[in-house]
Amino acid sequence: MAFIALFVTATKLAGILVTVTVAANAFSFSRFRKKNLRRFESPIDESADTLAVFNANEGESNFFFGLATAPAHVEDKLNDAWLQFAEENPCDKSEPHQGLQPADALISSAAADGGSQLASLLQQGANRTVKKKKPLKIAVEAMIRGFEKFTEEEHEAEPVPSEECHHNVAAWHNVPHPEERLRFWSDPDIELNLAKNTGIGVFRMGIDWSRIMPEEPVNGLKDIVNYAALERYKWIINKVRSHGMKVMLTLFHHSLPPWAGEYGGWKVEKTVGYFMDFTRLVVDCVSDIVDYWVTFNEPHVFCLLTYCAGAWPGGHPDMLEAATSALPTGVFQQVMHWMAIAHSKAYDYIHEQSGTLSNPMVGVSHNVSFMRPYGLFDVAAVSLANSLTLFPYVDSISDKMDYIGINYYGQEVVSGSGLKLVETDEYSESGRGVYPDGLYRMLLQFHERYKHLNVPFIITENGVSDETDLIRRPYILEHLLAVYAAMIMGVPVIGYLFWTISDNWEWADGYGPKFGLVAVDRANRLARIPRPSYHLFSKVVKSGRITREDRALAWRDLQRAAKENKTRPFYRAANKHGLMYAGGLDEPILRPYVVRDWRFGHYEMEGLQDPLSRLSRSIIQPLSIIRKRKPQKDDAELVLQPL
């Protein structure tokens, strides 16, 4: 009897615990939905012939369009950390190594424009049984937060066959002349002419730190600075201006000098001093010909992928460092602190040297993703990720910004420890969900938080990887409509830069995902082939308008392909549970286009998809009256419009 009583009591306690857990998560989701998922009425009149007017190129204080790129993506003759990282052959590593090393662990990009794989490592002592920590293949979001799951297995420690070795950079070794990138260093005119002909007013580029300072300045700068490279950059910047474009210059764009990576990089305070040496050299050389400065591009993305996950060059985190990375004293907070200090010092120096005549605008490019939970018990993971990446860095430098730069690519659906590949959602080639509403929602949230600063916003990056160009055309228009809607609601957005001009090297994804308005034939001397989106973007830039007709045509072409069950390249793999692996693919798989209305203001958010939530809806929905969205005039015309 005592056992039965104990069993009943334990069952009751378990029931209470389950009930409280479910109730707490339901309450958390209710608050999250109210803040982030509530349906909104678009402020754009979709019945009008002209949907948006940006008043671009009509005065110094008006809205501007631009195109963005970075040195590691486009510059040839650059022996940076990325080239060294890509050229490493893990199959050649035969020396013994200390500690437990992951093998074939798949890593992804928090920015959705570059993933990676850790190398397979050879083990000494073949044909003997050892116990080894073997990493579980887990998905994107878990890895970028720095967590790796291990299982202990007995196995024969044998050399790994070459065909099982994975390069650090996917889709790099299997393309012609990968080290040449886009030859922007040798011949910048090709990219600059393409940019100029779109009619943009601002060209975003960067200066590579390792090109200016190829060695650690242990004994000062006298003998290690490449002044000829500085002059070459100055010449390129003047070329940009001679093409009638202003310059937005990035100082740190995901490229740490190899010598800094050897001692710990941004984990160490002295990197701040070295970065300021570099900043002073650049500012002293070109401050009078630069209009906008970006001190750091996506600092938390660089930190996560370099120091927490070890997926990018220069990090080398050990198991303990990765496991504790998100703690208050972990490497994430440590690196972000020094990057905030470096930004503040650079901000002050740029303004000191520029004086009152040029009055440049200085800020950062901050990566923002719209994250939502897949199931009821995923709300906590979304909240944790947002608490680490959404506002803290901007908060820490809020008194040292002339604008807030927003990089937005799409949405992420969190499920457990990873990112869910939702079959009913449209995705870029690199695994980022297409969701223009998210840009609108994020701009409203950031404006609400930082409106007291009285600084404007610039969309410093927005783009989609899409070789077929069918997704990119509506993607551009719908995201610009999201920006315009935010402006109507009072958000001071003064510029929009699209990523990017030509297909290029996309970090650890290599040359797989195609982000360019212009295709590149790498086998034919890097010949450029403008895509239809290049001409559509040019039309919008030159007119400053988005018309209902252009929107309908772009959407019609995509939906026709979807209804005909056509497929397109996709550079992410998923496991049987639909969780995406982090690494990019050397060769794409094929994914069908999705029949779904993701246009701005039309996306209907799905409910939670975990079994408990589905069961609840199946019980409740028959008892409730669900109000459908009233079709707008534009919907009918999309169907009836003749081909």
XYZ file of C-alpha atoms in Angstrom:
643
model
C 0.000 0.000 0.000
C 2.840 2.363 0.808
C 4.292 1.806 -2.670
C 0.937 2.528 -4.303
C 0.514 5.693 -2.271
C 4.010 6.804 -3.211
C 3.323 6.070 -6.870
C 0.068 8.058 -6.802
C 1.806 10.986 -5.112
C 4.647 10.921 -7.654
C 2.126 10.800 -10.502
C 0.278 13.810 -9.096
C 3.522 15.748 -8.712
C 4.545 14.871 -12.265
C 1.129 15.965 -13.510
C 1.402 19.261 -11.632
C 4.918 19.800 -13.002
C 3.806 19.109 -16.580
C 0.773 21.364 -16.191
C 2.849 24.211 -14.772
C 5.481 23.797 -17.517
C 2.896 23.835 -20.298
C 1.083 26.786 -18.717
C 4.319 28.758 -18.323
C 5.310 28.145 -21.945
C 1.800 28.993 -23.128
C 1.955 32.257 -21.191
C 5.385 33.042 -22.649
C 4.143 32.373 -26.159
C 1.080 34.528 -25.569
C 3.327 37.450 -24.652
C 5.665 36.724 -27.576
C 2.771 36.551 -30.038
C 1.301 39.788 -28.769
C 4.606 41.585 -29.260
C 5.955 39.940 -32.417
C 3.326 37.976 -34.323
C 0.193 40.084 -34.124
C -1.339 40.678 -37.539
C -0.963 44.235 -38.790
C -2.725 46.302 -41.417
C -0.365 47.438 -44.135
C -0.234 51.242 -44.394
C 0.352 50.944 -48.155
C -2.571 51.526 -50.509
C -2.334 48.480 -52.768
C -5.094 49.760 -55.060
C -2.937 52.687 -56.194
C -0.909 52.494 -59.396
C 2.173 53.719 -57.518
C 2.740 51.846 -54.267
C 5.815 53.676 -52.974
C 7.653 56.923 -53.704
C 11.115 57.329 -52.140
C 12.065 60.810 -53.396
C 15.566 59.582 -54.077
C 18.218 61.779 -55.683
C 16.206 64.953 -55.146
C 18.321 66.538 -52.445
C 21.005 66.008 -49.870
C 18.563 65.056 -47.086
C 16.444 62.630 -49.071
C 16.401 58.859 -49.342
C 19.276 57.143 -51.157
C 19.806 53.759 -52.799
C 23.093 51.898 -52.779
C 24.918 48.632 -53.402
C 27.153 46.849 -50.906
C 30.203 44.605 -51.043
C 33.290 43.734 -48.955
C 37.024 43.109 -49.564
C 36.931 39.378 -48.726
C 34.176 38.908 -51.304
C 35.667 40.738 -54.249
C 39.381 41.575 -53.956
C 42.050 39.569 -55.746
C 45.721 39.464 -54.713
C 44.591 39.350 -51.097
C 46.313 36.840 -48.812
C 43.814 37.241 -45.998
C 42.595 34.802 -43.350
C 39.762 33.677 -45.616
C 42.072 32.621 -48.432
C 44.294 30.713 -46.011
C 41.225 29.138 -44.424
C 39.871 28.032 -47.793
C 43.179 26.632 -49.001
C 43.676 24.423 -45.953
C 43.337 20.754 -46.862
C 42.115 18.837 -43.809
C 43.022 15.544 -45.480
C 46.707 16.518 -45.351
C 46.731 16.928 -41.580
C 48.618 13.949 -40.210
C 50.288 15.407 -37.138
C 48.977 14.429 -33.687
C 46.669 16.856 -31.982
C 45.827 17.519 -28.374
C 42.383 17.224 -26.858
C 39.119 16.023 -28.299
C 38.517 17.282 -31.809
C 35.168 17.229 -33.572
C 35.034 15.420 -36.899
C 32.805 16.460 -39.746
C 30.728 18.693 -37.497
C 28.554 20.961 -39.601
C 28.583 24.659 -38.851
C 26.380 27.388 -40.274
C 26.220 31.130 -40.607
C 24.186 33.336 -38.405
C 24.020 35.821 -41.335
C 22.785 33.169 -43.750
C 25.441 34.193 -46.228
C 28.166 31.729 -45.328
C 28.426 28.461 -43.455
C 31.278 26.109 -42.790
C 32.339 22.634 -41.869
C 35.040 21.688 -39.402
C 37.746 19.552 -40.862
C 38.002 15.818 -40.437
C 41.183 15.086 -38.570
C 43.441 12.086 -38.829
C 44.047 10.015 -35.733
C 47.308 8.323 -34.930
C 47.378 4.756 -33.746
C 45.384 2.892 -36.364
C 43.696 -0.396 -35.576
C 43.376 0.149 -31.857
C 40.170 0.601 -29.977
C 39.775 4.022 -28.363
C 37.027 5.996 -26.764
C 36.448 9.267 -28.516
C 34.019 12.098 -28.186
C 32.078 12.128 -31.423
C 30.002 15.211 -32.248
C 26.372 14.753 -33.015
C 25.282 16.393 -36.255
C 23.154 19.222 -34.967
C 21.585 22.133 -36.687
C 22.422 25.729 -37.432
C 21.258 27.670 -34.428
C 22.778 25.364 -31.833
C 26.168 25.619 -33.459
C 26.203 29.398 -33.816
C 25.449 29.655 -30.118
C 28.540 27.608 -29.452
C 27.032 24.353 -28.283
C 28.233 20.978 -29.535
C 26.723 17.677 -28.423
C 28.992 14.693 -28.033
C 28.429 10.989 -27.674
C 31.088 8.590 -26.495
C 31.688 5.695 -28.819
C 34.171 2.893 -29.137
C 35.594 2.678 -32.606
C 38.680 1.793 -34.565
C 40.876 4.850 -34.893
C 41.793 4.768 -38.540
C 42.931 7.454 -40.947
C 40.010 9.199 -42.546
C 39.723 8.557 -46.286
C 40.200 11.605 -48.430
C 36.686 11.429 -49.812
C 35.340 11.939 -46.289
C 37.361 15.086 -45.673
C 35.434 18.331 -45.833
C 36.987 21.635 -46.762
C 36.589 24.647 -44.504
C 34.873 26.550 -47.299
C 32.212 24.826 -49.380
C 31.789 25.346 -53.146
C 35.273 26.843 -53.416
C 37.644 24.121 -54.591
C 35.235 23.032 -57.316
C 34.969 26.400 -59.128
C 37.445 28.007 -61.562
C 39.962 30.485 -60.158
C 38.387 30.888 -56.703
C 41.311 32.911 -55.336
C 40.658 35.683 -57.871
C 37.254 36.491 -56.351
C 36.002 39.345 -58.587
C 39.356 41.038 -59.336
C 38.094 44.243 -57.760
C 41.600 45.136 -56.612
C 43.121 44.809 -60.067
C 40.170 46.100 -62.086
C 37.508 47.907 -60.024
C 35.931 49.534 -63.074
C 33.820 46.494 -63.973
C 31.930 46.509 -60.673
C 31.872 50.297 -60.458
C 30.371 50.668 -63.929
C 27.708 48.089 -63.137
C 26.911 49.967 -59.938
C 26.894 53.367 -61.606
C 24.528 52.229 -64.344
C 21.862 51.297 -61.799
C 21.694 54.943 -60.769
C 22.579 54.404 -57.104
C 23.909 57.237 -54.984
C 26.044 55.302 -52.472
C 28.616 52.535 -52.984
C 29.588 50.516 -49.934
C 33.055 48.939 -49.891
C 35.712 48.127 -47.322
C 39.413 48.292 -46.593
C 41.041 45.026 -45.598
C 42.989 45.257 -42.351
C 45.489 42.539 -43.231
C 46.347 44.209 -46.555
C 47.335 47.419 -44.760
C 49.002 45.693 -41.798
C 50.279 42.294 -43.051
C 52.230 41.679 -39.826
C 51.588 42.254 -36.133
C 53.059 45.657 -35.198
C 54.953 44.342 -32.178
C 57.644 46.990 -32.519
C 55.465 49.737 -33.954
C 54.082 50.570 -37.373
C 57.222 51.909 -39.036
C 58.280 48.807 -40.933
C 55.055 46.852 -41.384
C 52.503 49.239 -42.930
C 51.727 48.770 -46.621
C 51.405 52.419 -47.636
C 51.174 51.495 -51.318
C 47.992 49.548 -50.543
C 46.580 52.562 -48.713
C 47.202 54.708 -51.771
C 45.577 52.078 -53.985
C 42.462 52.116 -51.800
C 42.423 55.905 -51.977
C 42.603 55.660 -55.772
C 39.663 53.220 -55.826
C 37.594 55.454 -53.539
C 38.259 58.425 -55.808
C 37.142 56.262 -58.732
C 33.866 55.600 -56.926
C 33.353 59.328 -56.511
C 34.292 60.013 -60.123
C 31.437 57.665 -61.090
C 29.049 59.992 -59.260
C 28.588 57.851 -56.130
C 29.210 58.630 -52.473
C 31.293 56.205 -50.426
C 30.273 54.114 -47.440
C 33.473 52.587 -46.046
C 33.622 49.546 -43.763
C 36.626 49.111 -41.473
C 35.982 45.586 -40.170
C 33.937 43.201 -42.305
C 34.409 39.664 -40.918
C 38.107 39.541 -41.800
C 40.576 39.300 -38.917
C 44.279 39.441 -39.886
C 45.860 35.974 -39.601
C 48.477 37.266 -37.179
C 45.728 38.510 -34.830
C 43.987 35.148 -34.955
C 47.162 33.471 -33.719
C 47.099 35.225 -30.335
C 43.322 35.297 -29.793
C 42.102 38.296 -31.778
C 39.151 40.117 -30.259
C 39.362 38.083 -27.063
C 42.447 40.115 -26.184
C 42.490 43.802 -25.265
C 45.541 44.641 -27.371
C 43.486 44.025 -30.516
C 41.637 47.253 -29.736
C 44.953 49.109 -29.918
C 45.954 47.418 -33.150
C 42.545 48.158 -34.666
C 42.944 51.810 -33.750
C 46.373 51.848 -35.419
C 44.656 50.578 -38.557
C 41.745 53.035 -38.173
C 44.065 56.017 -37.810
C 46.004 55.010 -40.931
C 42.792 54.750 -42.974
C 41.108 57.868 -41.601
C 44.210 60.006 -42.060
C 44.411 58.856 -45.669
C 40.799 59.055 -46.896
C 38.641 60.899 -44.354
C 37.988 63.789 -46.737
C 36.510 61.507 -49.431
C 34.318 59.185 -47.328
C 30.700 60.077 -46.572
C 29.544 57.185 -44.389
C 31.635 54.995 -42.081
C 30.817 51.484 -40.869
C 33.201 50.594 -38.066
C 31.989 46.991 -37.644
C 29.826 44.791 -39.804
C 27.626 42.368 -37.832
C 29.928 42.098 -34.800
C 27.825 39.493 -32.979
C 27.707 37.278 -36.095
C 31.507 37.371 -36.354
C 31.818 36.610 -32.656
C 29.405 33.671 -32.720
C 30.872 32.006 -35.774
C 34.528 32.677 -34.971
C 34.856 32.399 -31.207
C 31.805 30.374 -30.166
C 31.450 27.882 -33.020
C 34.931 27.951 -34.563
C 33.385 27.948 -38.028
C 35.258 31.001 -39.311
C 39.019 31.633 -39.384
C 40.804 32.959 -36.312
C 38.680 31.539 -33.500
C 39.843 28.051 -32.466
C 37.564 27.693 -29.410
C 38.134 24.678 -27.204
C 35.258 22.577 -25.903
C 34.972 24.436 -22.574
C 35.135 27.843 -24.240
C 32.361 26.891 -26.656
C 30.153 25.388 -23.948
C 30.419 28.471 -21.711
C 30.376 31.064 -24.487
C 26.921 32.456 -23.709
C 27.557 32.933 -19.972
C 28.052 36.476 -18.605
C 31.791 35.799 -18.290
C 31.990 33.761 -21.501
C 33.839 34.527 -24.696
C 30.794 36.059 -26.386
C 30.444 38.884 -23.864
C 34.205 39.279 -23.726
C 34.592 39.772 -27.478
C 31.532 42.004 -27.782
C 32.914 44.227 -25.015
C 36.207 44.838 -26.817
C 34.412 45.426 -30.119
C 32.215 48.028 -28.424
C 35.289 49.770 -26.997
C 36.948 49.703 -30.429
C 33.873 51.212 -32.096
C 33.687 54.052 -29.573
C 37.353 54.917 -30.025
C 37.072 54.765 -33.821
C 33.930 56.927 -33.747
C 35.709 59.624 -31.762
C 38.792 59.593 -33.975
C 36.838 59.809 -37.229
C 34.948 62.865 -35.994
C 38.098 64.468 -34.585
C 39.913 64.180 -37.908
C 37.006 64.970 -40.205
C 36.233 68.348 -38.702
C 33.023 70.243 -39.325
C 33.254 70.537 -43.104
C 32.815 66.931 -44.234
C 30.649 65.898 -41.240
C 30.589 62.157 -42.034
C 28.055 59.768 -40.540
C 29.536 56.956 -38.433
C 27.703 53.809 -37.341
C 27.669 50.014 -37.424
C 25.923 47.427 -39.585
C 23.877 45.324 -37.185
C 22.519 41.960 -38.324
C 18.848 41.411 -37.489
C 16.834 38.252 -38.099
C 13.169 37.779 -37.371
C 13.024 34.685 -35.174
C 9.915 32.747 -34.227
C 9.295 29.447 -32.436
C 8.205 26.311 -34.268
C 6.631 24.746 -31.184
C 5.353 25.747 -27.759
C 8.579 24.793 -26.024
C 10.789 26.778 -28.418
C 9.803 30.218 -27.119
C 12.572 30.186 -24.513
C 15.238 29.480 -27.147
C 14.002 32.364 -29.298
C 13.939 34.699 -26.304
C 17.470 33.680 -25.298
C 18.835 34.215 -28.798
C 17.161 37.625 -29.077
C 18.410 38.652 -25.647
C 21.992 38.004 -26.746
C 21.933 39.365 -30.286
C 19.110 41.829 -30.901
C 19.801 44.918 -28.776
C 22.793 44.535 -26.383
C 25.571 45.660 -28.745
C 23.621 48.654 -30.026
C 22.750 49.540 -26.421
C 26.443 49.507 -25.500
C 27.394 52.035 -28.212
C 24.158 54.020 -28.353
C 25.881 57.318 -27.541
C 28.411 56.835 -30.354
C 26.229 56.451 -33.450
C 25.142 58.881 -36.151
C 22.890 56.224 -37.701
C 21.847 52.642 -36.987
C 22.674 50.255 -39.826
C 20.368 47.265 -40.244
C 21.341 44.122 -42.171
C 18.217 42.033 -42.769
C 17.902 38.866 -44.851
C 14.856 37.020 -43.511
C 13.372 34.870 -40.773
C 14.476 31.843 -38.768
C 12.096 29.260 -37.305
C 13.607 27.764 -34.158
C 12.888 24.150 -33.251
C 14.725 22.601 -30.323
C 18.436 23.236 -30.739
C 18.275 24.105 -34.425
C 16.504 25.823 -37.279
C 13.481 24.212 -38.886
C 13.156 23.934 -42.637
C 9.444 24.724 -42.978
C 8.204 23.112 -46.171
C 5.500 25.729 -46.721
C 7.949 28.659 -46.510
C 10.093 30.049 -49.303
C 13.846 30.083 -48.681
C 16.964 31.588 -50.154
C 19.614 29.226 -51.519
C 21.524 29.593 -48.254
C 18.640 28.648 -45.983
C 17.150 31.952 -44.856
C 13.356 32.158 -44.822
C 11.902 34.879 -47.058
C 9.772 37.172 -44.887
C 9.522 40.880 -45.848
C 7.124 41.567 -42.969
C 10.012 40.830 -40.617
C 11.964 43.868 -41.812
C 8.946 46.072 -41.124
C 8.451 44.554 -37.674
C 12.149 44.914 -36.796
C 12.302 48.537 -37.913
C 9.300 49.383 -35.733
C 10.865 47.608 -32.740
C 14.232 49.306 -33.165
C 12.613 52.694 -33.654
C 10.551 52.271 -30.495
C 13.676 51.383 -28.513
C 16.035 54.022 -29.919
C 13.853 56.952 -30.975
C 15.199 58.952 -28.031
C 18.595 58.961 -29.769
C 17.145 60.912 -32.698
C 19.329 59.102 -35.240
C 18.169 57.693 -38.592
C 18.272 54.128 -39.880
C 20.049 52.849 -42.976
C 19.388 49.418 -44.421
C 23.066 48.628 -44.897
C 22.397 45.134 -46.333
C 19.370 43.326 -47.727
C 19.475 40.586 -50.311
C 18.720 37.013 -51.264
C 20.723 34.187 -52.823
C 18.786 33.045 -55.886
C 20.515 31.874 -59.046
C 17.222 31.633 -60.960
C 16.361 35.278 -60.189
C 12.667 34.429 -59.829
C 12.658 35.006 -56.060
C 14.984 38.012 -56.120
C 12.698 40.283 -58.154
C 9.693 40.183 -55.807
C 12.121 40.019 -52.862
C 13.544 43.439 -53.746
C 10.146 45.048 -54.247
C 8.511 43.544 -51.160
C 11.367 44.518 -48.857
C 11.402 48.035 -50.234
C 7.648 48.171 -49.583
C 8.381 47.050 -46.006
C 10.880 49.904 -45.663
C 8.407 52.375 -47.141
C 5.659 51.184 -44.798
C 7.981 51.710 -41.830
C 8.725 55.221 -43.070
C 4.984 55.920 -43.255
C 4.758 54.783 -39.629
C 7.379 57.332 -38.637
C 10.637 55.335 -38.773
C 13.388 57.631 -40.127
C 14.985 55.410 -42.782
C 17.298 57.416 -45.043
C 18.850 54.732 -47.237
C 18.719 51.200 -48.625
C 21.711 49.199 -49.866
C 21.196 45.931 -51.694
C 23.595 43.004 -51.278
C 25.150 42.672 -53.819
C 26.255 43.620 -57.361
C 27.804 40.407 -58.725
C 27.868 36.811 -57.491
C 30.924 36.453 -55.283
C 32.646 34.517 -52.522
C 30.081 34.235 -49.728
C 32.209 33.504 -46.671
C 32.292 29.800 -45.753
C 29.584 29.008 -48.321
C 32.097 29.816 -51.050
C 30.696 30.467 -54.515
C 27.559 28.371 -53.978
C 24.773 30.833 -53.067
C 24.259 33.483 -55.747
C 23.470 36.889 -54.185
C 24.266 39.067 -57.193
C 22.088 41.182 -59.421
C 24.685 40.128 -61.979
C 25.766 36.550 -62.736
C 29.465 35.727 -63.140
C 30.822 33.185 -65.609
C 33.947 32.111 -63.741
C 35.043 29.807 -66.563
C 34.973 32.697 -69.036
C 37.291 35.295 -67.500
C 34.660 36.297 -64.925
C 32.313 37.604 -67.604
C 29.300 39.454 -66.158
C 25.709 38.695 -67.185
C 23.133 41.105 -65.714
C 20.020 39.327 -64.484
C 16.460 40.683 -64.901
C 16.615 41.827 -61.263
C 19.497 44.143 -62.193
C 17.235 45.983 -64.609
C 14.303 45.995 -62.180
C 16.486 47.387 -59.399
C 17.821 50.036 -61.780
C 14.277 51.027 -62.715
C 13.256 51.453 -59.090
C 16.414 53.413 -58.247
C 16.139 55.794 -61.179
C 12.415 56.428 -60.781
C 12.338 56.251 -56.985
C 9.026 54.408 -57.319
C 7.488 50.967 -57.017
C 4.472 50.442 -59.229
C 1.646 47.969 -58.860
C 2.374 46.684 -62.348
C 6.027 45.870 -61.589
C 4.995 44.133 -58.406
C 2.364 42.046 -60.191
C 4.734 41.006 -62.978
C 7.501 39.945 -60.601
C 5.093 37.967 -58.440
C 3.347 36.362 -61.405
C 6.588 34.898 -62.767
C 7.458 33.354 -59.408
C 4.024 31.899 -58.803
C 3.886 30.435 -62.290
C 7.121 28.549 -61.583
C 5.739 27.361 -58.244
C 2.481 26.096 -59.742
C 4.415 24.287 -62.462
C 6.431 22.499 -59.722
C 9.723 23.879 -60.966
C 12.819 23.550 -58.801
C 15.876 25.643 -58.068
C 19.256 25.208 -56.284
C 19.455 24.948 -52.487
C 22.757 24.843 -50.566
C 21.550 23.503 -47.211
C 20.772 19.937 -46.133
C 18.267 18.914 -43.449
C 17.918 15.821 -41.306
C 14.834 13.612 -41.117
C 13.267 15.989 -38.600
C 13.589 18.953 -40.950
C 16.409 20.618 -38.987
C 18.965 22.249 -41.237
C 22.595 21.261 -40.972
C 24.912 24.191 -40.631
C 27.390 23.558 -43.426
C 27.022 24.702 -46.985
C 27.110 22.187 -49.836
C 29.682 21.919 -52.614
C 26.890 21.043 -55.025
C 23.290 22.151 -54.486
C 20.280 19.953 -54.030
C 17.037 20.915 -55.762
C 14.139 22.440 -53.872
C 10.743 23.310 -55.384
C 9.364 26.816 -55.362
C 6.646 27.233 -52.763
C 3.075 28.299 -53.499
C 2.670 30.821 -50.719
C 1.852 34.522 -50.574
C 4.808 36.051 -48.747
C 4.367 39.550 -50.208
C 4.582 42.402 -47.729
C 1.421 42.576 -45.643
C 0.091 39.279 -47.039
C 2.047 36.646 -45.107
C -0.296 34.699 -42.832
C 1.593 33.432 -39.827
C 1.107 29.755 -39.065
C 0.329 28.613 -35.558
C 2.672 26.543 -33.441
C 3.391 23.187 -35.022
C 4.317 20.958 -32.064
C 1.941 18.001 -31.433
C 0.313 19.570 -28.356
C -0.460 22.823 -30.177
C -1.839 20.978 -33.200
C -4.078 18.889 -30.952
C -5.362 21.997 -29.209
C -6.175 23.679 -32.526
C -7.983 20.598 -33.816
C -10.245 20.773 -30.774
C -10.743 24.532 -30.636
C -10.970 25.515 -34.326
C -14.282 23.731 -35.066
C -15.785 25.654 -32.156
C -14.564 29.061 -33.246
C -15.267 31.400 -36.130
C -12.059 32.294 -37.949
C -12.038 35.565 -39.817
C -10.211 35.292 -43.105
C -8.191 38.164 -44.491
C -10.248 40.140 -46.947
C -8.658 39.875 -50.402
C -7.348 43.192 -51.610
C -7.920 44.482 -55.078
C -4.384 43.594 -56.085
C -5.005 39.906 -55.309
C -7.785 39.644 -57.863
C -5.806 41.449 -60.499
C -2.873 39.106 -60.023
C -5.117 36.195 -60.980
C -6.966 37.861 -63.824
C -4.073 39.705 -65.417
C -3.390 38.300 -68.915
C -0.012 36.756 -69.565
